[in-house]
């Protein structure tokens, strides 16, 4: 197991890691990051808006946690390297101790420990006495230097190890805080998702949509005219595939995503249909230039009103599992009319516009 003691060079690296990890999401009353435009009409309020904020908080927390984890791994690798340097320093101290012993033994053999009177009596001549005194002085100086050097090295080693250990412990504690924060946000997000889906089911059962729940839009500037309907996803049922839940063939492309995932307008257009009942559950249909329509179905919330114009990438709703659905996903269609039955395969249609799914 790696020793908890560290080299002084590790301190600077650990301090940098702690500084990188210092930023954290800003707490709001519901545990999420506040932001957006605010204002009338319920903008940024309600369960759907809370879920959207928690999604953003969860993403930030995950990034910080992963950054902290990578920093910790980097520090562990650096610590192992510096541990070797510490071992060298310990071996040097051990050599100093050996030198002290050797010098002491040499003094004893050379008579360095004899009183000066005895040295005068035993000396055969003045020159011999002077040579003995010179050797004695050199040996005594070597002993004193070796002792001082050993003490300085041990003091420096002890101080460096104590400081490095404290910095290392602080880094580990910060990583634990990040993990706890990430877990707390994800727990709140799961609770909010459940509430959101429950509210959506109530609306669909009543066949009546609530007013648009405005979402705090992301600070994103798209350089392309078209985007995928969700940012992160796994493709599931594809266009034209068979299944027991469809009367004929699947009329769109499904994106497997959790409840509450922000759904984006794939391109600029106009909202021509908002509905909250039937097989598609909560759904939105947009009209785009060129005579094409896109449908977004099985939603858990709707963030636009019929007749409204939307921009590329704008959040128009949140995914769910309303209507004829066995689990959370977005059902996305491309049509040549606004009604069911005129669908074209969304995958090549988006690919022709520079959006490749996968």
Short mmCIF file of N, CA and C in Angstrom, two decimals, residues 8 56 64 128-129 133 158 161 171 208 222 226 253 258 280-281 285 289 295 301 303 306 311 318 331 337 343 358:
data_model
loop_
_atom_site.label_atom_id
_atom_site.label_comp_id
_atom_site.label_asym_id
_atom_site.label_seq_id
_atom_site.Cartn_x
_atom_site.Cartn_y
_atom_site.Cartn_z
N UNK A 8 7.79 17.12 -0.88
CA UNK A 8 7.37 18.53 -0.98
C UNK A 8 6.92 18.93 -2.37
N UNK A 56 -29.13 20.16 -15.72
CA UNK A 56 -27.93 20.97 -15.89
C UNK A 56 -27.00 20.85 -14.69
N UNK A 64 -17.50 17.97 -12.70
CA UNK A 64 -16.59 18.28 -11.60
C UNK A 64 -16.09 17.00 -10.93
N UNK A 128 54.82 15.01 15.55
CA UNK A 128 53.81 13.95 15.71
C UNK A 128 52.61 14.46 16.48
N UNK A 129 52.89 15.29 17.50
CA UNK A 129 51.79 15.86 18.29
C UNK A 129 50.93 16.77 17.42
N UNK A 133 46.98 16.40 16.47
CA UNK A 133 45.99 17.45 16.71
C UNK A 133 45.23 17.82 15.43
N UNK A 158 10.54 15.42 7.76
CA UNK A 158 9.36 15.35 8.61
C UNK A 158 8.38 16.48 8.29
N UNK A 161 6.71 15.85 4.79
CA UNK A 161 5.74 14.75 4.84
C UNK A 161 4.45 15.19 5.52
N UNK A 171 -7.51 16.90 -0.47
CA UNK A 171 -7.95 16.51 -1.81
C UNK A 171 -8.93 15.35 -1.75
N UNK A 208 -56.21 17.12 -21.97
CA UNK A 208 -56.09 18.58 -21.99
C UNK A 208 -54.68 18.97 -21.56
N UNK A 222 -26.02 27.92 -32.15
CA UNK A 222 -25.80 26.87 -33.15
C UNK A 222 -25.30 27.47 -34.45
N UNK A 226 -29.53 22.78 -38.70
CA UNK A 226 -30.28 21.64 -38.19
C UNK A 226 -29.49 20.94 -37.09
N UNK A 253 -38.48 7.57 -35.74
CA UNK A 253 -37.23 7.11 -35.11
C UNK A 253 -37.33 7.40 -33.62
N UNK A 258 -33.96 9.46 -20.72
CA UNK A 258 -34.73 9.50 -19.48
C UNK A 258 -35.85 10.53 -19.52
N UNK A 280 -50.09 9.11 -29.12
CA UNK A 280 -48.82 9.82 -29.01
C UNK A 280 -48.67 10.56 -27.67
N UNK A 281 -49.67 10.53 -26.82
CA UNK A 281 -49.59 11.25 -25.56
C UNK A 281 -49.42 12.73 -25.80
N UNK A 285 -46.00 19.28 -33.13
CA UNK A 285 -45.67 19.20 -34.55
C UNK A 285 -45.20 20.58 -35.01
N UNK A 289 -39.41 25.12 -43.30
CA UNK A 289 -39.37 25.56 -44.70
C UNK A 289 -39.16 24.34 -45.61
N UNK A 295 -42.43 15.83 -35.89
CA UNK A 295 -43.28 15.53 -34.74
C UNK A 295 -42.41 15.04 -33.58
N UNK A 301 -43.61 17.11 -20.88
CA UNK A 301 -44.00 18.52 -20.74
C UNK A 301 -43.83 19.21 -22.08
N UNK A 303 -43.24 23.07 -23.86
CA UNK A 303 -42.72 24.39 -23.51
C UNK A 303 -43.00 25.45 -24.57
N UNK A 306 -49.13 26.69 -29.50
CA UNK A 306 -49.47 26.59 -30.92
C UNK A 306 -49.40 27.97 -31.56
N UNK A 311 -36.70 28.52 -32.86
CA UNK A 311 -35.40 28.55 -33.52
C UNK A 311 -34.71 27.19 -33.42
N UNK A 318 -40.07 18.31 -23.01
CA UNK A 318 -39.22 17.34 -22.32
C UNK A 318 -39.75 15.94 -22.58
N UNK A 331 -40.30 9.91 -29.46
CA UNK A 331 -40.69 9.42 -30.78
C UNK A 331 -40.62 10.62 -31.72
N UNK A 337 -46.71 16.10 -44.57
CA UNK A 337 -47.90 16.83 -44.12
C UNK A 337 -47.86 16.83 -42.60
N UNK A 343 -45.05 10.01 -43.28
CA UNK A 343 -43.69 10.05 -42.75
C UNK A 343 -42.62 9.58 -43.71
N UNK A 358 -26.26 8.51 -34.31
CA UNK A 358 -25.54 7.28 -34.00
C UNK A 358 -24.94 7.33 -32.62
#
